Amino acid sequence: MKKNLILFLTKSLFFAFLITPFLVVNAQEDSSIKTKNPFWENVQFGGGLGLGFGSNFTNITVAPSGIYNFNEYFSAGLGLQYSYVKQKGYYQSNIYGGSIIALFNPIREIQISTEIEQLRVNSKYDGFYGNFNDDFWNTALFIGAGYRTNNVTLGVRYNVLHKDNDGVYADALIPFVRVYF
């Protein structure tokens, strides 16, 4: 019995020494597989959510976006937007589309931006002037500047294609808050 126990322990110890180098190599291989792709280390996601409610008025906006940081000075990315706007007894709009944005940070605290946005607007009016639909494309070209701290930029942008009483935006000058994580 004692001889069998010694033989079993010897075989077990030999097997453990034999397999140990392979376990170490496998552990090293697993850690190299889990390293991140350098591309994704330069990507940031963000966007905006908007909720507005008033007397018979509703405005809901969802606008996710992502940017790629080429270096500490330049970034570029894409954004999507959907808005639902309703004034009870007057109109209802669905607004959706996308944008391309370029960001320049000459110094860490200052951000200059250029953004082109293309939105499809589907509006349905029902009120004093009769029932009708107004469907159109709205193109905006924004030039902006803001103060940046960490992941948040507060600023103002100007729509160089703005036309009064024609389009989505009531004014050419629009304040913004931009957040990327």
Coordinates of C-alpha atoms in Angstrom, one line a residue, residues 22-151:
F22 CA 2.7 24.7 -20.9
L23 CA 0.4 26.3 -18.3
V24 CA 2.7 29.3 -18.0
V25 CA 2.9 29.7 -21.8
N26 CA -0.9 29.5 -22.1
A27 CA -1.4 32.2 -19.4
Q28 CA 1.0 34.5 -21.3
E29 CA -0.8 33.8 -24.6
D30 CA -4.2 34.7 -23.0
S31 CA -3.0 38.1 -21.8
S32 CA -1.7 39.0 -25.3
I33 CA -5.1 38.1 -26.8
K34 CA -6.9 40.4 -24.4
T35 CA -4.9 43.5 -25.4
K36 CA -7.0 46.2 -27.1
N37 CA -6.8 47.1 -30.7
P38 CA -5.0 50.5 -30.9
F39 CA -7.8 51.9 -33.2
W40 CA -10.4 51.6 -30.4
E41 CA -8.2 53.3 -27.9
N42 CA -8.6 56.5 -30.0
V43 CA -12.3 56.3 -30.3
Q44 CA -14.7 58.2 -28.1
F45 CA -18.5 58.0 -28.0
G46 CA -20.9 60.6 -26.8
G47 CA -24.0 62.5 -28.0
G48 CA -27.0 64.2 -26.6
L49 CA -30.4 63.5 -25.2
G50 CA -33.1 66.2 -25.2
L51 CA -36.5 66.3 -23.5
G52 CA -38.8 69.3 -23.7
F53 CA -42.3 69.4 -22.3
G54 CA -44.7 72.3 -22.0
S55 CA -48.3 73.3 -22.4
N56 CA -49.4 70.8 -25.1
F57 CA -45.9 70.6 -26.4
T58 CA -43.4 67.7 -26.6
N59 CA -39.8 67.6 -27.9
I60 CA -37.7 64.4 -27.6
T61 CA -34.3 64.2 -29.2
V62 CA -31.7 61.3 -29.3
A63 CA -28.3 62.1 -31.0
P64 CA -25.5 59.5 -30.5
S65 CA -22.1 60.2 -32.0
G66 CA -18.6 59.0 -32.1
I67 CA -15.2 60.5 -33.0
Y68 CA -11.7 59.2 -33.8
N69 CA -8.8 61.1 -32.2
F70 CA -6.0 61.2 -34.8
N71 CA -3.8 63.0 -32.3
E72 CA -4.2 65.5 -29.5
Y73 CA -5.1 68.3 -32.0
F74 CA -7.5 66.7 -34.6
S75 CA -10.6 64.5 -34.3
A76 CA -13.3 63.6 -36.8
G77 CA -16.5 61.5 -36.5
L78 CA -20.1 60.8 -37.3
G79 CA -23.4 61.4 -35.6
L80 CA -27.0 60.4 -35.9
Q81 CA -30.1 62.3 -34.8
Y82 CA -33.7 61.6 -34.3
S83 CA -36.3 64.2 -32.9
Y84 CA -40.0 63.9 -32.3
V85 CA -41.7 67.3 -31.9
K86 CA -45.4 67.8 -31.3
Q87 CA -47.6 70.9 -30.6
K88 CA -51.0 69.5 -29.8
G89 CA -53.7 70.7 -32.3
Y90 CA -51.1 72.3 -34.6
Y91 CA -48.3 70.0 -35.9
Q92 CA -46.2 66.9 -35.4
S93 CA -42.7 66.4 -36.8
N94 CA -40.3 63.5 -37.1
I95 CA -36.7 64.7 -37.9
Y96 CA -33.9 62.3 -38.6
G97 CA -30.5 62.3 -40.2
G98 CA -26.8 62.4 -39.7
S99 CA -23.7 64.6 -39.5
I100 CA -20.0 64.6 -40.1
I101 CA -17.9 66.6 -37.6
A102 CA -14.2 67.7 -37.5
L103 CA -12.7 69.0 -34.3
F104 CA -9.5 71.0 -33.9
N105 CA -8.0 71.7 -30.5
P106 CA -5.2 74.3 -30.9
I107 CA -4.7 74.2 -27.1
R108 CA -6.2 71.8 -24.6
E109 CA -9.0 74.2 -23.5
I110 CA -10.1 75.5 -26.9
Q111 CA -12.1 73.5 -29.4
I112 CA -12.9 74.7 -33.0
S113 CA -15.5 72.6 -34.9
T114 CA -16.9 72.2 -38.4
E115 CA -20.0 70.1 -38.9
I116 CA -22.2 69.3 -41.8
E117 CA -25.6 68.0 -41.0
Q118 CA -28.3 66.6 -43.2
L119 CA -31.8 66.1 -41.7
R120 CA -35.0 64.8 -43.2
V121 CA -38.1 66.6 -41.8
N122 CA -41.5 65.0 -42.0
S123 CA -44.2 67.4 -40.6
K124 CA -47.9 67.0 -40.5
Y125 CA -50.0 70.1 -39.8
D126 CA -53.6 70.1 -38.6
G127 CA -55.0 73.3 -37.4
F128 CA -56.5 76.6 -38.3
Y129 CA -54.9 76.7 -41.8
G130 CA -56.0 73.1 -42.8
N131 CA -54.4 69.7 -42.8
F132 CA -51.3 69.3 -44.9
N133 CA -47.8 67.7 -44.9
D134 CA -44.5 69.4 -45.3
D135 CA -41.6 67.0 -46.0
F136 CA -38.2 68.4 -46.9
W137 CA -34.4 68.0 -46.4
N138 CA -32.6 70.5 -44.2
T139 CA -28.8 71.0 -44.6
A140 CA -26.8 72.9 -42.1
L141 CA -23.1 73.8 -42.1
F142 CA -21.9 74.7 -38.6
I143 CA -18.7 76.5 -37.7
G144 CA -18.2 76.5 -33.9
A145 CA -15.9 77.3 -31.0
G146 CA -16.0 76.3 -27.4
Y147 CA -14.2 75.9 -24.1
R148 CA -13.2 72.4 -23.3
T149 CA -12.5 70.8 -20.0
N150 CA -11.9 67.0 -19.8
N151 CA -14.6 65.4 -21.9

